[in-house]
PDB file of C-alpha atoms in Angstrom:
ATOM      1  CA  MET A1101      -3.550  12.228 -10.761  1.00 39.00           C
ATOM      2  CA  GLN A1102      -4.754  15.637 -11.259  1.00 52.00           C
ATOM      3  CA  SER A1103      -4.829  16.530 -15.184  1.00 59.00           C
ATOM      4  CA  ILE A1104      -6.069  18.916 -17.882  1.00 72.00           C
ATOM      5  CA  ASP A1105      -8.929  16.424 -17.987  1.00 66.00           C
ATOM      6  CA  GLY A1106     -12.333  17.287 -19.837  1.00 67.00           C
ATOM      7  CA  LYS A1107     -10.256  20.136 -21.427  1.00 76.00           C
ATOM      8  CA  THR A1108     -10.346  20.619 -25.195  1.00 80.00           C
ATOM      9  CA  ILE A1109      -7.643  22.442 -27.371  1.00 92.00           C
ATOM     10  CA  CYS A1110      -8.933  26.145 -27.894  1.00 93.00           C
ATOM     11  CA  GLN A1111      -5.626  27.414 -29.632  1.00 96.00           C
ATOM     12  CA  ILE A1112      -3.308  26.129 -32.389  1.00 98.00           C
ATOM     13  CA  GLY A1113       0.164  28.319 -32.001  1.00 98.00           C
ATOM     14  CA  ILE A1114       2.192  28.232 -35.455  1.00 98.00           C
ATOM     15  CA  VAL A1115       5.292  30.535 -35.168  1.00 98.00           C
ATOM     16  CA  VAL A1116       6.318  31.990 -38.429  1.00 98.00           C
ATOM     17  CA  ARG A1117       9.378  34.257 -39.731  1.00 97.00           C
ATOM     18  CA  ASP A1118       7.241  36.636 -42.013  1.00 97.00           C
ATOM     19  CA  LEU A1119       3.586  37.299 -40.444  1.00 97.00           C
ATOM     20  CA  ALA A1120       2.571  39.348 -43.665  1.00 97.00           C
ATOM     21  CA  LYS A1121       3.336  36.658 -45.978  1.00 96.00           C
ATOM     22  CA  SER A1122       1.785  34.032 -43.664  1.00 97.00           C
ATOM     23  CA  ARG A1123      -1.471  35.863 -42.987  1.00 97.00           C
ATOM     24  CA  ALA A1124      -2.075  36.455 -46.587  1.00 96.00           C
ATOM     25  CA  ALA A1125      -1.677  32.822 -47.209  1.00 95.00           C
ATOM     26  CA  TRP A1126      -3.411  31.074 -44.249  1.00 96.00           C
ATOM     27  CA  ALA A1127      -6.657  33.781 -45.279  1.00 95.00           C
ATOM     28  CA  ASP A1128      -6.374  32.938 -49.322  1.00 92.00           C
ATOM     29  CA  LEU A1129      -6.380  29.096 -47.909  1.00 92.00           C
ATOM     30  CA  LEU A1130      -9.441  29.414 -45.743  1.00 92.00           C
ATOM     31  CA  GLY A1131     -11.233  32.302 -47.861  1.00 90.00           C
ATOM     32  CA  PHE A1132     -11.245  34.599 -44.912  1.00 92.00           C
ATOM     33  CA  GLU A1133     -10.479  38.326 -45.189  1.00 94.00           C
ATOM     34  CA  VAL A1134      -6.885  39.535 -44.160  1.00 96.00           C
ATOM     35  CA  PRO A1135      -6.786  39.791 -40.045  1.00 96.00           C
ATOM     36  CA  PRO A1136      -5.387  42.684 -38.756  1.00 96.00           C
ATOM     37  CA  VAL A1137      -1.891  41.974 -36.887  1.00 96.00           C
ATOM     38  CA  ILE A1138      -1.833  42.346 -32.997  1.00 94.00           C
ATOM     39  CA  GLU A1139       1.012  43.658 -31.083  1.00 87.00           C
ATOM     40  CA  THR A1140       1.184  41.493 -27.373  1.00 74.00           C
ATOM     41  CA  ALA A1141       2.615  45.141 -25.800  1.00 63.00           C
ATOM     42  CA  ASP A1142       3.287  48.548 -26.499  1.00 59.00           C
ATOM     43  CA  GLN A1143       5.285  49.219 -24.083  1.00 55.00           C
ATOM     44  CA  SER A1144       8.632  48.060 -23.298  1.00 57.00           C
ATOM     45  CA  HIS A1145       7.759  45.998 -20.220  1.00 65.00           C
ATOM     46  CA  THR A1146       5.279  43.297 -20.862  1.00 76.00           C
ATOM     47  CA  GLY A1147       6.004  41.277 -17.357  1.00 85.00           C
ATOM     48  CA  ALA A1148       6.662  38.249 -19.195  1.00 92.00           C
ATOM     49  CA  GLU A1149       9.022  35.632 -17.808  1.00 95.00           C
ATOM     50  CA  HIS A1150      11.422  33.586 -20.082  1.00 96.00           C
ATOM     51  CA  ARG A1151      13.045  30.674 -17.984  1.00 96.00           C
ATOM     52  CA  GLY A1152      12.817  32.379 -14.964  1.00 95.00           C
ATOM     53  CA  ARG A1153      13.805  35.550 -15.602  1.00 96.00           C
ATOM     54  CA  PRO A1154      12.333  39.080 -17.026  1.00 94.00           C
ATOM     55  CA  THR A1155      12.117  39.559 -20.910  1.00 93.00           C
ATOM     56  CA  ASP A1156      11.040  42.778 -23.025  1.00 89.00           C
ATOM     57  CA  ALA A1157      10.809  39.760 -25.824  1.00 90.00           C
ATOM     58  CA  ARG A1158       7.207  40.411 -27.697  1.00 92.00           C
ATOM     59  CA  ALA A1159       5.442  38.874 -30.499  1.00 94.00           C
ATOM     60  CA  LYS A1160       2.992  40.092 -33.199  1.00 96.00           C
ATOM     61  CA  LEU A1161      -0.319  38.264 -33.403  1.00 96.00           C
ATOM     62  CA  VAL A1162      -2.835  37.081 -36.003  1.00 98.00           C
ATOM     63  CA  LEU A1163      -5.976  35.047 -34.785  1.00 97.00           C
ATOM     64  CA  PHE A1164      -8.378  33.079 -37.267  1.00 96.00           C
ATOM     65  CA  ASN A1165     -11.345  32.324 -35.443  1.00 94.00           C
ATOM     66  CA  LEU A1166     -12.247  28.845 -36.706  1.00 92.00           C
ATOM     67  CA  GLY A1167     -15.482  28.293 -34.493  1.00 88.00           C
ATOM     68  CA  PRO A1168     -14.073  25.861 -31.802  1.00 87.00           C
ATOM     69  CA  ILE A1169     -10.766  26.522 -32.443  1.00 92.00           C
ATOM     70  CA  THR A1170      -8.478  29.374 -32.824  1.00 95.00           C
ATOM     71  CA  LEU A1171      -5.527  29.391 -35.051  1.00 97.00           C
ATOM     72  CA  GLU A1172      -2.812  31.902 -33.830  1.00 98.00           C
ATOM     73  CA  LEU A1173       0.453  33.150 -35.885  1.00 98.00           C
ATOM     74  CA  ILE A1174       2.968  34.510 -33.761  1.00 98.00           C
ATOM     75  CA  GLN A1175       5.930  36.259 -35.219  1.00 97.00           C
ATOM     76  CA  PRO A1176       8.346  36.870 -32.446  1.00 97.00           C
ATOM     77  CA  VAL A1177       9.710  40.798 -32.073  1.00 95.00           C
ATOM     78  CA  GLY A1178      12.824  40.774 -30.153  1.00 93.00           C
ATOM     79  CA  GLU A1179      14.598  38.155 -27.461  1.00 93.00           C
ATOM     80  CA  PRO A1180      14.630  36.110 -25.328  1.00 96.00           C
ATOM     81  CA  SER A1181      11.063  33.850 -25.793  1.00 96.00           C
ATOM     82  CA  THR A1182       9.847  30.762 -26.380  1.00 97.00           C
ATOM     83  CA  TRP A1183       9.096  31.567 -30.023  1.00 97.00           C
ATOM     84  CA  SER A1184      12.488  32.821 -30.779  1.00 97.00           C
ATOM     85  CA  GLU A1185      13.702  30.064 -29.916  1.00 97.00           C
ATOM     86  CA  HIS A1186      11.156  28.105 -31.581  1.00 97.00           C
ATOM     87  CA  LEU A1187      11.830  29.384 -34.785  1.00 97.00           C
ATOM     88  CA  ALA A1188      15.835  29.495 -34.430  1.00 97.00           C
ATOM     89  CA  GLN A1189      15.794  25.583 -33.746  1.00 96.00           C
ATOM     90  CA  HIS A1190      12.688  24.251 -35.648  1.00 96.00           C
ATOM     91  CA  GLY A1191      11.828  26.826 -38.352  1.00 96.00           C
ATOM     92  CA  GLU A1192       8.437  27.997 -39.433  1.00 97.00           C
ATOM     93  CA  SER A1193       5.822  25.018 -37.650  1.00 98.00           C
ATOM     94  CA  VAL A1194       3.239  24.588 -35.046  1.00 98.00           C
ATOM     95  CA  HIS A1195       4.601  25.849 -31.606  1.00 98.00           C
ATOM     96  CA  HIS A1196       1.712  25.008 -29.281  1.00 98.00           C
ATOM     97  CA  LEU A1197      -1.443  23.615 -28.368  1.00 97.00           C
ATOM     98  CA  ALA A1198      -3.366  25.643 -26.073  1.00 96.00           C
ATOM     99  CA  PHE A1199      -5.651  24.711 -23.414  1.00 94.00           C
ATOM    100  CA  HIS A1200      -8.248  27.144 -21.542  1.00 91.00           C
ATOM    101  CA  VAL A1201      -8.157  27.091 -17.957  1.00 90.00           C
ATOM    102  CA  ASP A1202      -9.816  28.671 -15.130  1.00 88.00           C
ATOM    103  CA  ALA A1203      -6.707  29.367 -13.376  1.00 88.00           C
ATOM    104  CA  ILE A1204      -3.410  28.772 -14.189  1.00 91.00           C
ATOM    105  CA  ASP A1205      -1.831  28.149 -10.992  1.00 87.00           C
ATOM    106  CA  GLY A1206      -4.429  25.730 -10.072  1.00 83.00           C
ATOM    107  CA  GLU A1207      -3.469  23.547 -13.362  1.00 88.00           C
ATOM    108  CA  LYS A1208       0.354  24.327 -13.419  1.00 88.00           C
ATOM    109  CA  SER A1209       1.595  21.860 -10.486  1.00 87.00           C
ATOM    110  CA  ALA A1210      -0.311  18.544 -12.358  1.00 86.00           C
ATOM    111  CA  LEU A1211       2.062  19.506 -15.450  1.00 90.00           C
ATOM    112  CA  GLU A1212       5.152  20.184 -13.405  1.00 89.00           C
ATOM    113  CA  GLN A1213       4.409  16.550 -11.620  1.00 88.00           C
ATOM    114  CA  ARG A1214       4.441  15.132 -15.598  1.00 87.00           C
ATOM    115  CA  HIS A1215       8.299  16.388 -15.489  1.00 88.00           C
ATOM    116  CA  LEU A1216       7.468  19.265 -18.136  1.00 93.00           C
ATOM    117  CA  GLN A1217       8.977  22.702 -17.427  1.00 95.00           C
ATOM    118  CA  LEU A1218       7.548  25.841 -17.476  1.00 96.00           C
ATOM    119  CA  VAL A1219       9.481  28.521 -19.892  1.00 97.00           C
ATOM    120  CA  GLN A1220       7.486  31.456 -20.204  1.00 97.00           C
ATOM    121  CA  ARG A1221       4.630  32.952 -18.475  1.00 96.00           C
ATOM    122  CA  ARG A1222       3.097  36.214 -18.693  1.00 93.00           C
ATOM    123  CA  HIS A1223       0.298  37.864 -16.717  1.00 89.00           C
ATOM    124  CA  PHE A1224      -1.932  40.308 -18.065  1.00 85.00           C
ATOM    125  CA  PRO A1225      -4.975  42.494 -17.408  1.00 82.00           C
ATOM    126  CA  GLY A1226      -7.983  39.734 -17.345  1.00 85.00           C
ATOM    127  CA  GLY A1227      -6.096  36.415 -17.513  1.00 90.00           C
ATOM    128  CA  GLY A1228      -2.357  35.179 -18.352  1.00 93.00           C
ATOM    129  CA  TYR A1229      -0.518  32.641 -20.201  1.00 95.00           C
ATOM    130  CA  ALA A1230       2.054  29.919 -19.349  1.00 96.00           C
ATOM    131  CA  TYR A1231       3.844  27.617 -21.543  1.00 97.00           C
ATOM    132  CA  PHE A1232       5.527  24.624 -20.904  1.00 97.00           C
ATOM    133  CA  GLU A1233       7.943  22.605 -23.051  1.00 96.00           C
ATOM    134  CA  GLY A1234       6.335  19.311 -24.713  1.00 90.00           C
ATOM    135  CA  ARG A1235       8.763  18.515 -28.004  1.00 81.00           C
ATOM    136  CA  GLY A1236       9.500  14.989 -27.823  1.00 85.00           C
ATOM    137  CA  GLU A1237       7.017  12.789 -26.659  1.00 92.00           C
ATOM    138  CA  LEU A1238       3.913  15.304 -26.816  1.00 97.00           C
ATOM    139  CA  GLY A1239       5.804  16.730 -30.135  1.00 97.00           C
ATOM    140  CA  CYS A1240       4.472  20.657 -29.268  1.00 97.00           C
ATOM    141  CA  ASP A1241       4.550  22.656 -26.365  1.00 97.00           C
ATOM    142  CA  ILE A1242       1.456  22.953 -23.831  1.00 97.00           C
ATOM    143  CA  GLU A1243       0.168  26.492 -23.426  1.00 97.00           C
ATOM    144  CA  LEU A1244      -2.626  27.372 -20.360  1.00 95.00           C
ATOM    145  CA  LEU A1245      -4.163  30.144 -21.782  1.00 94.00           C
ATOM    146  CA  GLU A1246      -6.294  31.952 -18.703  1.00 92.00           C
ATOM    147  CA  THR A1247      -8.809  34.613 -19.853  1.00 86.00           C
ATOM    148  CA  ASP A1248     -11.988  36.109 -18.216  1.00 74.00           C
ATOM    149  CA  HIS A1249     -14.037  35.881 -21.308  1.00 61.00           C
TER     150      HIS A1249
ATOM    151  CA  MET B 699     -10.826  31.470 -56.302  1.00 39.00           C
ATOM    152  CA  GLN B 700     -12.031  29.086 -54.701  1.00 51.00           C
ATOM    153  CA  SER B 701     -10.747  27.953 -51.161  1.00 59.00           C
ATOM    154  CA  ILE B 702     -11.514  25.632 -48.279  1.00 72.00           C
ATOM    155  CA  ASP B 703     -14.036  27.994 -47.383  1.00 66.00           C
ATOM    156  CA  GLY B 704     -16.049  27.153 -44.436  1.00 67.00           C
ATOM    157  CA  LYS B 705     -14.124  24.354 -43.182  1.00 76.00           C
ATOM    158  CA  THR B 706     -12.393  24.153 -39.841  1.00 80.00           C
ATOM    159  CA  ILE B 707      -9.897  21.964 -38.831  1.00 92.00           C
ATOM    160  CA  CYS B 708     -10.889  18.907 -37.675  1.00 93.00           C
ATOM    161  CA  GLN B 709      -7.655  17.357 -36.797  1.00 96.00           C
ATOM    162  CA  ILE B 710      -4.033  18.095 -35.550  1.00 98.00           C
ATOM    163  CA  GLY B 711      -1.328  15.406 -36.911  1.00 98.00           C
ATOM    164  CA  ILE B 712       1.318  14.657 -34.685  1.00 98.00           C
ATOM    165  CA  VAL B 713       4.076  12.774 -35.782  1.00 98.00           C
ATOM    166  CA  VAL B 714       5.980  10.594 -33.483  1.00 98.00           C
ATOM    167  CA  ARG B 715       9.016   8.459 -33.093  1.00 97.00           C
ATOM    168  CA  ASP B 716       7.427   5.651 -30.188  1.00 97.00           C
ATOM    169  CA  LEU B 717       3.728   5.657 -30.367  1.00 97.00           C
ATOM    170  CA  ALA B 718       3.388   3.557 -27.353  1.00 97.00           C
ATOM    171  CA  LYS B 719       5.311   6.451 -25.288  1.00 96.00           C
ATOM    172  CA  SER B 720       3.498   9.754 -26.672  1.00 97.00           C
ATOM    173  CA  ARG B 721      -0.191   7.632 -26.704  1.00 97.00           C
ATOM    174  CA  ALA B 722       0.640   6.920 -22.676  1.00 96.00           C
ATOM    175  CA  ALA B 723       2.197  11.179 -22.207  1.00 95.00           C
ATOM    176  CA  TRP B 724      -0.855  12.257 -23.796  1.00 96.00           C
ATOM    177  CA  ALA B 725      -3.525  10.343 -22.268  1.00 95.00           C
ATOM    178  CA  ASP B 726      -2.070  11.184 -18.635  1.00 92.00           C
ATOM    179  CA  LEU B 727      -2.193  14.830 -19.816  1.00 92.00           C
ATOM    180  CA  LEU B 728      -5.647  14.848 -21.182  1.00 92.00           C
ATOM    181  CA  GLY B 729      -6.793  12.697 -18.318  1.00 90.00           C
ATOM    182  CA  PHE B 730      -7.714   9.755 -20.765  1.00 92.00           C
ATOM    183  CA  GLU B 731      -7.889   6.273 -20.876  1.00 94.00           C
ATOM    184  CA  VAL B 732      -4.831   5.058 -23.099  1.00 96.00           C
ATOM    185  CA  PRO B 733      -6.505   4.659 -26.747  1.00 96.00           C
ATOM    186  CA  PRO B 734      -5.811   1.553 -29.045  1.00 96.00           C
ATOM    187  CA  VAL B 735      -3.297   1.730 -31.471  1.00 96.00           C
ATOM    188  CA  ILE B 736      -4.866   1.290 -35.183  1.00 94.00           C
ATOM    189  CA  GLU B 737      -2.952  -0.054 -37.894  1.00 87.00           C
ATOM    190  CA  THR B 738      -3.452   1.849 -40.897  1.00 74.00           C
ATOM    191  CA  ALA B 739      -3.805  -0.696 -42.904  1.00 63.00           C
ATOM    192  CA  ASP B 740      -2.768  -4.806 -42.161  1.00 59.00           C
ATOM    193  CA  GLN B 741      -2.086  -5.613 -46.019  1.00 56.00           C
ATOM    194  CA  SER B 742       1.365  -4.994 -47.737  1.00 57.00           C
ATOM    195  CA  HIS B 743      -0.329  -2.628 -50.433  1.00 65.00           C
ATOM    196  CA  THR B 744      -2.377   0.034 -49.080  1.00 76.00           C
ATOM    197  CA  GLY B 745      -2.539   2.002 -52.486  1.00 85.00           C
ATOM    198  CA  ALA B 746      -0.805   4.833 -50.965  1.00 92.00           C
ATOM    199  CA  GLU B 747       1.037   7.331 -53.274  1.00 95.00           C
ATOM    200  CA  HIS B 748       3.859   9.288 -52.251  1.00 96.00           C
ATOM    201  CA  ARG B 749       4.995  11.954 -54.863  1.00 96.00           C
ATOM    202  CA  GLY B 750       3.247  10.295 -57.444  1.00 95.00           C
ATOM    203  CA  ARG B 751       4.834   6.580 -57.068  1.00 96.00           C
ATOM    204  CA  PRO B 752       2.957   3.990 -55.255  1.00 94.00           C
ATOM    205  CA  THR B 753       4.279   3.264 -51.662  1.00 93.00           C
ATOM    206  CA  ASP B 754       3.864   0.255 -49.182  1.00 89.00           C
ATOM    207  CA  ALA B 755       4.941   2.787 -46.479  1.00 90.00           C
ATOM    208  CA  ARG B 756       2.091   2.702 -43.812  1.00 92.00           C
ATOM    209  CA  ALA B 757       1.655   4.149 -39.889  1.00 94.00           C
ATOM    210  CA  LYS B 758       0.235   3.229 -36.583  1.00 96.00           C
ATOM    211  CA  LEU B 759      -1.893   5.753 -35.180  1.00 96.00           C
ATOM    212  CA  VAL B 760      -3.685   6.480 -32.255  1.00 98.00           C
ATOM    213  CA  LEU B 761      -6.979   9.054 -31.706  1.00 97.00           C
ATOM    214  CA  PHE B 762      -7.821  11.485 -29.147  1.00 96.00           C
ATOM    215  CA  ASN B 763     -11.265  12.399 -29.533  1.00 94.00           C
ATOM    216  CA  LEU B 764     -11.545  15.988 -28.208  1.00 92.00           C
ATOM    217  CA  GLY B 765     -15.090  16.870 -29.419  1.00 88.00           C
ATOM    218  CA  PRO B 766     -14.892  19.139 -32.116  1.00 87.00           C
ATOM    219  CA  ILE B 767     -11.158  18.279 -32.823  1.00 92.00           C
ATOM    220  CA  THR B 768      -9.159  14.991 -33.067  1.00 95.00           C
ATOM    221  CA  LEU B 769      -5.979  14.752 -31.852  1.00 97.00           C
ATOM    222  CA  GLU B 770      -3.972  12.065 -33.987  1.00 98.00           C
ATOM    223  CA  LEU B 771      -0.533  10.602 -33.425  1.00 98.00           C
ATOM    224  CA  ILE B 772       1.247   9.054 -35.929  1.00 98.00           C
ATOM    225  CA  GLN B 773       4.375   6.462 -36.128  1.00 97.00           C
ATOM    226  CA  PRO B 774       5.609   6.013 -39.635  1.00 97.00           C
ATOM    227  CA  VAL B 775       5.928   2.444 -40.772  1.00 95.00           C
ATOM    228  CA  GLY B 776       8.218   2.076 -43.758  1.00 93.00           C
ATOM    229  CA  GLU B 777       9.098   4.145 -46.412  1.00 93.00           C
ATOM    230  CA  PRO B 778       8.972   6.710 -48.309  1.00 96.00           C
ATOM    231  CA  SER B 779       5.751   8.396 -46.497  1.00 96.00           C
ATOM    232  CA  THR B 780       5.533  12.266 -45.807  1.00 97.00           C
ATOM    233  CA  TRP B 781       5.601  10.864 -42.114  1.00 97.00           C
ATOM    234  CA  SER B 782       8.739   9.036 -42.092  1.00 97.00           C
ATOM    235  CA  GLU B 783      10.342  12.378 -43.960  1.00 97.00           C
ATOM    236  CA  HIS B 784       8.907  14.682 -41.398  1.00 97.00           C
ATOM    237  CA  LEU B 785       9.981  12.975 -38.609  1.00 97.00           C
ATOM    238  CA  ALA B 786      13.715  12.710 -40.058  1.00 97.00           C
ATOM    239  CA  GLN B 787      13.518  16.679 -41.232  1.00 96.00           C
ATOM    240  CA  HIS B 788      12.381  17.720 -38.015  1.00 96.00           C
ATOM    241  CA  GLY B 789      11.507  15.237 -35.287  1.00 96.00           C
ATOM    242  CA  GLU B 790       8.431  14.782 -33.485  1.00 97.00           C
ATOM    243  CA  SER B 791       6.351  17.371 -34.278  1.00 98.00           C
ATOM    244  CA  VAL B 792       3.379  18.681 -35.529  1.00 98.00           C
ATOM    245  CA  HIS B 793       2.883  17.361 -39.166  1.00 98.00           C
ATOM    246  CA  HIS B 794      -0.860  18.541 -40.619  1.00 98.00           C
ATOM    247  CA  LEU B 795      -3.761  20.428 -39.598  1.00 97.00           C
ATOM    248  CA  ALA B 796      -6.684  18.470 -41.412  1.00 96.00           C
ATOM    249  CA  PHE B 797      -9.967  19.530 -42.850  1.00 94.00           C
ATOM    250  CA  HIS B 798     -12.666  17.602 -43.532  1.00 91.00           C
ATOM    251  CA  VAL B 799     -14.231  17.964 -47.124  1.00 90.00           C
ATOM    252  CA  ASP B 800     -16.989  16.302 -49.282  1.00 88.00           C
ATOM    253  CA  ALA B 801     -14.741  15.309 -52.087  1.00 88.00           C
ATOM    254  CA  ILE B 802     -10.739  15.406 -52.204  1.00 91.00           C
ATOM    255  CA  ASP B 803     -10.941  15.916 -56.229  1.00 87.00           C
ATOM    256  CA  GLY B 804     -13.129  18.890 -56.007  1.00 83.00           C
ATOM    257  CA  GLU B 805     -10.973  20.734 -53.278  1.00 88.00           C
ATOM    258  CA  LYS B 806      -7.555  19.642 -54.808  1.00 88.00           C
ATOM    259  CA  SER B 807      -7.153  22.282 -57.700  1.00 87.00           C
ATOM    260  CA  ALA B 808      -7.960  24.713 -55.192  1.00 86.00           C
ATOM    261  CA  LEU B 809      -4.973  23.653 -53.107  1.00 90.00           C
ATOM    262  CA  GLU B 810      -2.808  23.440 -56.149  1.00 89.00           C
ATOM    263  CA  GLN B 811      -3.770  27.170 -57.649  1.00 88.00           C
ATOM    264  CA  ARG B 812      -1.964  28.045 -54.229  1.00 87.00           C
ATOM    265  CA  HIS B 813       1.179  26.165 -55.003  1.00 88.00           C
ATOM    266  CA  LEU B 814       0.711  23.920 -52.704  1.00 93.00           C
ATOM    267  CA  GLN B 815       2.287  20.147 -53.661  1.00 95.00           C
ATOM    268  CA  LEU B 816       0.255  17.306 -53.092  1.00 96.00           C
ATOM    269  CA  VAL B 817       2.768  15.021 -51.821  1.00 97.00           C
ATOM    270  CA  GLN B 818       0.747  11.934 -50.707  1.00 97.00           C
ATOM    271  CA  ARG B 819      -2.770  10.232 -51.281  1.00 96.00           C
ATOM    272  CA  ARG B 820      -4.847   7.461 -50.531  1.00 93.00           C
ATOM    273  CA  HIS B 821      -8.409   5.892 -51.282  1.00 89.00           C
ATOM    274  CA  PHE B 822      -9.812   3.451 -48.468  1.00 85.00           C
ATOM    275  CA  PRO B 823     -13.318   1.963 -48.205  1.00 82.00           C
ATOM    276  CA  GLY B 824     -15.670   4.922 -47.580  1.00 85.00           C
ATOM    277  CA  GLY B 825     -13.586   7.722 -48.274  1.00 90.00           C
ATOM    278  CA  GLY B 826      -9.591   9.154 -48.850  1.00 93.00           C
ATOM    279  CA  TYR B 827      -7.085  11.170 -47.729  1.00 95.00           C
ATOM    280  CA  ALA B 828      -4.691  13.823 -49.125  1.00 96.00           C
ATOM    281  CA  TYR B 829      -1.201  15.535 -47.872  1.00 97.00           C
ATOM    282  CA  PHE B 830      -0.103  18.826 -49.247  1.00 97.00           C
ATOM    283  CA  GLU B 831       2.983  20.345 -48.575  1.00 96.00           C
ATOM    284  CA  GLY B 832       2.643  23.625 -46.645  1.00 91.00           C
ATOM    285  CA  ARG B 833       5.726  23.745 -44.404  1.00 81.00           C
ATOM    286  CA  GLY B 834       7.030  27.620 -44.749  1.00 85.00           C
ATOM    287  CA  GLU B 835       4.902  30.357 -44.519  1.00 92.00           C
ATOM    288  CA  LEU B 836       1.574  28.107 -43.399  1.00 97.00           C
ATOM    289  CA  GLY B 837       4.036  26.231 -40.689  1.00 97.00           C
ATOM    290  CA  CYS B 838       2.540  22.425 -41.597  1.00 97.00           C
ATOM    291  CA  ASP B 839       1.057  20.452 -43.966  1.00 97.00           C
ATOM    292  CA  ILE B 840      -2.435  20.680 -44.806  1.00 97.00           C
ATOM    293  CA  GLU B 841      -4.694  17.544 -44.960  1.00 97.00           C
ATOM    294  CA  LEU B 842      -7.489  16.920 -47.408  1.00 95.00           C
ATOM    295  CA  LEU B 843      -9.848  14.224 -45.437  1.00 94.00           C
ATOM    296  CA  GLU B 844     -12.837  12.583 -47.227  1.00 92.00           C
ATOM    297  CA  THR B 845     -14.519  10.459 -45.237  1.00 86.00           C
ATOM    298  CA  ASP B 846     -18.550   9.002 -45.764  1.00 74.00           C
ATOM    299  CA  HIS B 847     -19.189   9.690 -41.952  1.00 61.00           C
TER     300      HIS B 847
END
């Protein structure tokens, strides 16, 4: 069966309540300068879909580039989103592990064959993301991340 | 202030309830053969300390080598341990991110200066580990991992 064979984890995503506090704590721990906050979209409609329906929910992000892997801090903005659900259900904690893929649509069916449910996706210029629910036996959600760089 | 500057994440640790089920799910997802189960110690006394007191609690482990990073699945065996506490409080989920260090004792004070509390440690032939509680603003525990290879 097809799998995300040969791909390694490119990102660890942590949902946090207070991005300013969390980025300061991680920067201090890692010996990094405090990175800028990235707003995922400055328009009200991002084109994101959550459980098959459009959502205007967004996130504020901070990225720490740790070489082969990026640590992503995510503060949910608005609802509904996989991030706001995670924060409500599990508190500040690791939300997903991401795998870089060439084409989400090519990998999506392999995950669905494993009964992983698509929970949220978005196309953006140059790529997109798709989250699959993996809590339970995998212990975290799985993100497929498609970017042109 | 001293930090774990320049070190990258070498391991993602996920606490699971049923190691057989979780390793099969991850192996299937990653396109790996199912890895063997590692017992952390076959003797009853591992020398581990949990919250400053000796504990005989152990874990069964499965490791997926993903190049720069290792995915570690951990099924707690016995109590008390940071793993059994995590499973009881948070369910199957990411427990820690680990950083490889040359000497735990050299880095320990840097983490304690950040008010991260040492929760569990163990020396073993050729190295050791130390876990610091980081739930809340960091979103996961931090492990310092010292090995001679």
